[in-house]
CSV table of C-alpha atoms in Angstrom, one decimal:
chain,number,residue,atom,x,y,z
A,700,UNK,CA,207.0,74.0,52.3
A,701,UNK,CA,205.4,74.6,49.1
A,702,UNK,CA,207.2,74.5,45.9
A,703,UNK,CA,206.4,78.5,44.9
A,704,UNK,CA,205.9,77.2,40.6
A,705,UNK,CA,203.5,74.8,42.1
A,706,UNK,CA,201.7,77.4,45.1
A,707,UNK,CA,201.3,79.6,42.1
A,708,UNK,CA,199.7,77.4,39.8
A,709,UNK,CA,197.6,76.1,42.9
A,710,UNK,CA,196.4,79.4,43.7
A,711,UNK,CA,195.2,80.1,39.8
A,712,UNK,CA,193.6,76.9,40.1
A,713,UNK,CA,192.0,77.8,43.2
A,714,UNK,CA,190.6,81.1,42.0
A,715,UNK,CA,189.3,79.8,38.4
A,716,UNK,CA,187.4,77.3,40.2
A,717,UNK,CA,185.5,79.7,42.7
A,718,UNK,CA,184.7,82.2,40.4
A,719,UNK,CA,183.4,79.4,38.3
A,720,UNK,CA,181.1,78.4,41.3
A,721,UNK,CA,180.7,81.9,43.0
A,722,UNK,CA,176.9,81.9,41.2
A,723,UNK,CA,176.5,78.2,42.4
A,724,UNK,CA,177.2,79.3,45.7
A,725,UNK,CA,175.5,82.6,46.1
A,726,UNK,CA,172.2,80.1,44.6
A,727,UNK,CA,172.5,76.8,46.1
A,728,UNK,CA,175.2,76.7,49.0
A,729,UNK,CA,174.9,79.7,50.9
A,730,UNK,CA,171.3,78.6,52.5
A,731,UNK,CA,172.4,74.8,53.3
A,732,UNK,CA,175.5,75.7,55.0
A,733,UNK,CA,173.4,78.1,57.3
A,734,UNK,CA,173.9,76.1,60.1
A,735,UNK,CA,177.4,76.2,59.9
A,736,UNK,CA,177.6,79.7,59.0
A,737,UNK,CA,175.4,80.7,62.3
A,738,UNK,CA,177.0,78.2,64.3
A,739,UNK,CA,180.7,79.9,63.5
A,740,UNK,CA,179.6,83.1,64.3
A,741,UNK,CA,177.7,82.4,67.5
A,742,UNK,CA,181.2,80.6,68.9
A,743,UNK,CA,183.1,83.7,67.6
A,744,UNK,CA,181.0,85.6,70.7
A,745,UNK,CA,181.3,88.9,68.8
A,746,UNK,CA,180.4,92.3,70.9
A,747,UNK,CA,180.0,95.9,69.8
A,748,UNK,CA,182.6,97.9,68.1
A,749,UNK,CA,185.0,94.7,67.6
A,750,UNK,CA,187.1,94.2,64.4
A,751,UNK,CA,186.3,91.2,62.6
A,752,UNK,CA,188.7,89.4,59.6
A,753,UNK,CA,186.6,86.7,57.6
A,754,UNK,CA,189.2,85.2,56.1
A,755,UNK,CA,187.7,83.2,53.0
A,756,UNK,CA,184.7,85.2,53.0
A,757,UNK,CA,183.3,84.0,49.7
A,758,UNK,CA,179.9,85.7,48.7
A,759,UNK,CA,180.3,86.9,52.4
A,760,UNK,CA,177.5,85.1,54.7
A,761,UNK,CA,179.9,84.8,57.6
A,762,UNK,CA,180.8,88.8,57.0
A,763,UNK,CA,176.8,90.2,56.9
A,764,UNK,CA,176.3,88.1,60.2
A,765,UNK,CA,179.4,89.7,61.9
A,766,UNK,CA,178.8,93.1,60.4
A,767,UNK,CA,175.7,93.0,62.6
A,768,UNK,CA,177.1,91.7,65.7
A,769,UNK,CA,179.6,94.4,65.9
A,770,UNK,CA,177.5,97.4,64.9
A,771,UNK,CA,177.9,100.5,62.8
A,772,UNK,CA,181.1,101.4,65.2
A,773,UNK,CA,182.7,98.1,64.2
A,774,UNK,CA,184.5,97.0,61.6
A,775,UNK,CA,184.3,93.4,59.4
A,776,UNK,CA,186.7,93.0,56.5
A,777,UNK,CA,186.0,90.3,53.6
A,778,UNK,CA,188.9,88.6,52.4
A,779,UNK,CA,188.5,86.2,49.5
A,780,UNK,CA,191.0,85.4,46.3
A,781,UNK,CA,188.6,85.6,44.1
A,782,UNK,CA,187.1,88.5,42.8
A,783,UNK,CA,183.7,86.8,41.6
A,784,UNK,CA,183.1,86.2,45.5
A,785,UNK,CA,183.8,89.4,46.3
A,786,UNK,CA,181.9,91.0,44.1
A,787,UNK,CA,179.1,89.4,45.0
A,788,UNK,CA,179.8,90.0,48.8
A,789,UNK,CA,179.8,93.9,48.4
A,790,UNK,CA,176.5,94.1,46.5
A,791,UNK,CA,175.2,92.0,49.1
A,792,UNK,CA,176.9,94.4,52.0
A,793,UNK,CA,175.2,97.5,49.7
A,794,UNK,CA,171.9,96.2,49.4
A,795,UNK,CA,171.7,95.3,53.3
A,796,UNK,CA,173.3,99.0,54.3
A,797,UNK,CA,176.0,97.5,55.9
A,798,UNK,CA,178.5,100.3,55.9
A,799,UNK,CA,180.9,98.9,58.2
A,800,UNK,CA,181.3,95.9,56.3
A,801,UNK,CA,184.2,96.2,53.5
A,802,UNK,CA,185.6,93.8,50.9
A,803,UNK,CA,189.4,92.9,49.7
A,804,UNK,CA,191.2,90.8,47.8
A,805,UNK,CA,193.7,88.6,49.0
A,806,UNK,CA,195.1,85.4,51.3
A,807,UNK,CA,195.4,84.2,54.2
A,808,UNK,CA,199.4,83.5,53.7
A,809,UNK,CA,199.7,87.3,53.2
A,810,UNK,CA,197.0,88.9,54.9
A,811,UNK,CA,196.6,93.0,54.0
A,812,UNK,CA,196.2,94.1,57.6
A,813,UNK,CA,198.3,95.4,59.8
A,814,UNK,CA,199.8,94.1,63.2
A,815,UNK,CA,197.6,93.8,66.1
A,816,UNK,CA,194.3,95.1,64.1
A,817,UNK,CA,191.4,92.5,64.5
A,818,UNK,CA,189.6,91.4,67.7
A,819,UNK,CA,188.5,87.9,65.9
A,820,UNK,CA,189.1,86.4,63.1
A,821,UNK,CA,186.7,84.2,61.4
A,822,UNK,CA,187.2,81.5,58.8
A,823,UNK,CA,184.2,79.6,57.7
A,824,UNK,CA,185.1,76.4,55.8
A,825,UNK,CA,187.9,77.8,54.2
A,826,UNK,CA,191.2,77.1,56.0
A,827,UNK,CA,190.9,73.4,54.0
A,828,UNK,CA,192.1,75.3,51.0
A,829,UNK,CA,195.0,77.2,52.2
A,830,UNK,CA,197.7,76.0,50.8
A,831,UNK,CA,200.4,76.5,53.3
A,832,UNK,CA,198.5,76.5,56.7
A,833,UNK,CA,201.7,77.6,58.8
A,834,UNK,CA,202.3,80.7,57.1
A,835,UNK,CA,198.3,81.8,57.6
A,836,UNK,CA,198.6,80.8,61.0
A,837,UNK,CA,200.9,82.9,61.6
A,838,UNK,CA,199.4,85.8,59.8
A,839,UNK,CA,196.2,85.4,61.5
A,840,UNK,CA,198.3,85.5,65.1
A,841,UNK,CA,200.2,88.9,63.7
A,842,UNK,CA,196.7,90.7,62.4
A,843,UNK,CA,195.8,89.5,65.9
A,844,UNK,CA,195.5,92.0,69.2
A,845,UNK,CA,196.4,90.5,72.3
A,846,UNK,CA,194.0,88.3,73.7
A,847,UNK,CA,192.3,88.2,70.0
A,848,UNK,CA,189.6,85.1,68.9
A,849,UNK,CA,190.1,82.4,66.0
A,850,UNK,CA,187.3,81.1,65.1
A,851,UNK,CA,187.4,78.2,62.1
A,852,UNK,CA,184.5,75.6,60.6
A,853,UNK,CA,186.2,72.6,58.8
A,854,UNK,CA,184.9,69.5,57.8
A,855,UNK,CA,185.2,66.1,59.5
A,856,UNK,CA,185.9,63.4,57.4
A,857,UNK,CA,183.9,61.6,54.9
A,858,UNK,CA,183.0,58.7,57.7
A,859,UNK,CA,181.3,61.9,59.5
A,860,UNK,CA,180.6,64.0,56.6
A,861,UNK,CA,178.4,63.3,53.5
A,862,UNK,CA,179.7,66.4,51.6
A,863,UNK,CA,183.2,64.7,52.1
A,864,UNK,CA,182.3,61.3,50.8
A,865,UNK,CA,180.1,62.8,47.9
A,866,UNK,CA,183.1,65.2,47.1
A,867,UNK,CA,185.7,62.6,47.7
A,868,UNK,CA,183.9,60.5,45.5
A,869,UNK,CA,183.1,62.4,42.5
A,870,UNK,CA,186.7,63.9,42.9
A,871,UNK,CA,188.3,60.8,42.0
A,872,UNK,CA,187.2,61.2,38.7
A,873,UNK,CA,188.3,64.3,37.9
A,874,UNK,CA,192.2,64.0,39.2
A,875,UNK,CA,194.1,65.5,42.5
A,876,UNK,CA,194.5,69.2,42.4
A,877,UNK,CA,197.7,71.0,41.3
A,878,UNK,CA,199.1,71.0,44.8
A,879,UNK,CA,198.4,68.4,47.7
A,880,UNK,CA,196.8,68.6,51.1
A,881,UNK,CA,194.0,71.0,50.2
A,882,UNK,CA,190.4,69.4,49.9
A,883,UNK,CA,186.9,69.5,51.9
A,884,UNK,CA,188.7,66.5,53.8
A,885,UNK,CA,192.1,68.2,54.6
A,886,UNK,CA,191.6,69.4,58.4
A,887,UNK,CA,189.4,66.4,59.4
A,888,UNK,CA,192.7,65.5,61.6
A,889,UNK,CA,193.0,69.0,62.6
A,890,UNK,CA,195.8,68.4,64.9
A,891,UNK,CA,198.9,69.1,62.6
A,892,UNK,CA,196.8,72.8,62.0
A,893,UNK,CA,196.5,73.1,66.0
A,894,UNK,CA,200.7,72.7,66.4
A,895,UNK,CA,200.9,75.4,63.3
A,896,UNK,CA,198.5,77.7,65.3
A,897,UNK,CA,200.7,76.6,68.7
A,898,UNK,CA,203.8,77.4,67.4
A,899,UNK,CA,202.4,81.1,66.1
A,900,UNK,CA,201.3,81.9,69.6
A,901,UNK,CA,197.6,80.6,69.3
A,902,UNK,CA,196.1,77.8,71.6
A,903,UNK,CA,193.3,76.4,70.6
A,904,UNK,CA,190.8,73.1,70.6
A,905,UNK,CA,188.4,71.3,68.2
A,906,UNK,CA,185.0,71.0,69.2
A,907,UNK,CA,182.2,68.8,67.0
A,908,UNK,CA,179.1,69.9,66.0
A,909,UNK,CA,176.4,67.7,63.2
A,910,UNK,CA,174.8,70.2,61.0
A,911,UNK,CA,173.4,69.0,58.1
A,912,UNK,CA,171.3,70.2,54.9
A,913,UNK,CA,169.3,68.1,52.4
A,914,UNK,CA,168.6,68.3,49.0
A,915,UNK,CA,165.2,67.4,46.5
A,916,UNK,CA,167.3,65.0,44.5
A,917,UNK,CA,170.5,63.7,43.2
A,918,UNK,CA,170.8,66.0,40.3
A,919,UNK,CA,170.9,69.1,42.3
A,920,UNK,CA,173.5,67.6,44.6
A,921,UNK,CA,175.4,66.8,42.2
A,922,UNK,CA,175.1,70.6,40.4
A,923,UNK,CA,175.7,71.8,43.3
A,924,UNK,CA,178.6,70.0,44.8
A,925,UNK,CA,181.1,68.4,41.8
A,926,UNK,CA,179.7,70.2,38.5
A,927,UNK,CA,182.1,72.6,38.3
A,928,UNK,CA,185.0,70.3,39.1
A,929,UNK,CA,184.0,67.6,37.0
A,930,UNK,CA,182.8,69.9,33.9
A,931,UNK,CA,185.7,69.1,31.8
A,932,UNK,CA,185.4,64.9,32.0
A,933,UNK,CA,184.4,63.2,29.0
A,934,UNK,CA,180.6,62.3,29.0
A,935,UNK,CA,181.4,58.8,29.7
A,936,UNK,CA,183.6,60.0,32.8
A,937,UNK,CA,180.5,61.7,34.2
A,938,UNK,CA,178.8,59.0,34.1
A,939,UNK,CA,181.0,56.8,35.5
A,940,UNK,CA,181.7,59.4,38.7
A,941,UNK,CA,177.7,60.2,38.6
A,942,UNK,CA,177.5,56.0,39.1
A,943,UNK,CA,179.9,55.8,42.4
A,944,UNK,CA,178.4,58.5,43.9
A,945,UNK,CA,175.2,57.3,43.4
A,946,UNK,CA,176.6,53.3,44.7
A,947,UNK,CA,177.8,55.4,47.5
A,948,UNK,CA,175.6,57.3,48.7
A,949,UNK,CA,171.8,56.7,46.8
A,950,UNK,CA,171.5,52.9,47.2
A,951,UNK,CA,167.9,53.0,47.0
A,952,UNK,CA,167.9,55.1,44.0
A,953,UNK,CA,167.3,58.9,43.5
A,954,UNK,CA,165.1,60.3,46.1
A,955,UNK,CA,165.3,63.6,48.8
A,956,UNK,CA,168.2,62.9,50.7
A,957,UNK,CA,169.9,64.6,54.1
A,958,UNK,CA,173.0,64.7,53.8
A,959,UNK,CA,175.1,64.6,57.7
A,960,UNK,CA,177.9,67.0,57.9
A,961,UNK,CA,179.4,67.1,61.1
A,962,UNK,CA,181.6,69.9,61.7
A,963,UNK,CA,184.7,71.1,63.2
A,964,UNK,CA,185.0,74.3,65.3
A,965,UNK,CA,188.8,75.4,65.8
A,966,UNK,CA,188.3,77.7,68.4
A,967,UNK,CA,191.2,79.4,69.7
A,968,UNK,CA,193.1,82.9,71.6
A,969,UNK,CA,195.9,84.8,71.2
């Protein structure tokens, strides 16, 4: 269990940073992680009229998708904790007409639905961050209806996963976040998540997919994937974390690179 000082300071942490990058994303991250983004979706088999959760909806990619699936008699709701996200997942709802598509604020440790609600609930590369994955598991089983879907995209690790190695990489630089055993690397051994889910009255499996994206050159990597987290290093720190990552992963020196992301899918049932 979390100490509730240090889940609290976690959680501001958590939200400062994706505001910060909720313009990064909307720009730069939502179109590479297509794949994974279609690929959730598609697994989540969703049918007209259904109530969808995407739980870590961000700018809300995984929501617009679902909001289609299920129809105008359906219902998708858009949790995120941060607001910059959100907002930018209801003007996108509003610009596309999608009027069954709604937006709240919130987590997945206290989710603000009632018992036995959603048909599916979808979490798209976002159960790494939760801070205490027992509690959301069980919330996800309550807002579930009997016989309901859980469909989650996690990374692998950074063996499998170029994302995770760059992240991992640059991260060391720029110091462990306020609470532990949250990162882009935290449910590459999804099995301790699968007992938590277990235990809640969900049984589900991993399966692995590659999807990968590529990007023009180092520097737009590196905007888009450790700016934000590594903006407050000294110049010389950037460097230094700007140097290992490029060691790592651009031994040939800056050119277009694909980067190799294979994925988990924690597909699972009430």
């Amino acid at each position: 269990m979390v100490d509730a000082s240090m889940e609290n300071e976690g959680l501001a942490w958590q939200i400062g940073v994706w505001n910060t990058i909720s313009g990064i994303y909307v720009n730069q991250i939502d179109r590479r992680f297509r794949p994974v983004i279609d690929a959730t979706v598609e697994k989540a088999v969703l049918v007209a009229n259904e109530s969808v959760l995407d739980l870590g909806a961000g700018t809300g990619a995984v929501a617009q998708q679902a909001a289609v699936a299920v129809g105008p008699r359906g219902r998708v709701v858009a949790l995120d904790i941060s607001p910059e996200m959100l907002a930018i997942a209801c003007q996108r709802f509003t610009d596309l007409g999608l009027a069954n598509a709604t937006v709240r604020e919130g987590r997945a440790e206290s989710i603000p639905l009632d018992d036995d609600t959603v048909d599916c609930v979808l979490a798209s590369l976002s159960m790494m961050y939760v801070i205490d994955r027992a509690t959301a598991a069980r919330e996800i089983a309550r807002t579930l209806k009997p016989g309901g879907r859980f469909v989650a995209s996690v990374w692998a690790g950074p063996e499998e996963c170029d994302i995770v190695l760059f992240q991992q990489t640059a991260g060391r630089f720029a110091g462990p976040p306020p609470v532990s055993g949250v990162g882009p690397a935290a449910l590459a051994d999804a099995r301790g998540f699968l007992g938590e889910l277990e235990a809640a009255g969900i049984h589900a499996h991993v399966e692995k997919q590659e999807l990968g994206f590529d990007f023009e050159d180092f520097a737009s990597a590196w905007d888009a994937l450790a700016g934000v987290t590594t903006a407050h290093l000294s110049a010389d720190q950037q460097q230094e974390a700007k140097n290992a990552v490029m060691a790592a992963m651009y031994p040939d020196g800056d050119s277009p690179r694909h980067f190799r992301n294979v994925t988990q899918f924690i597909i699972g049932r009430a």
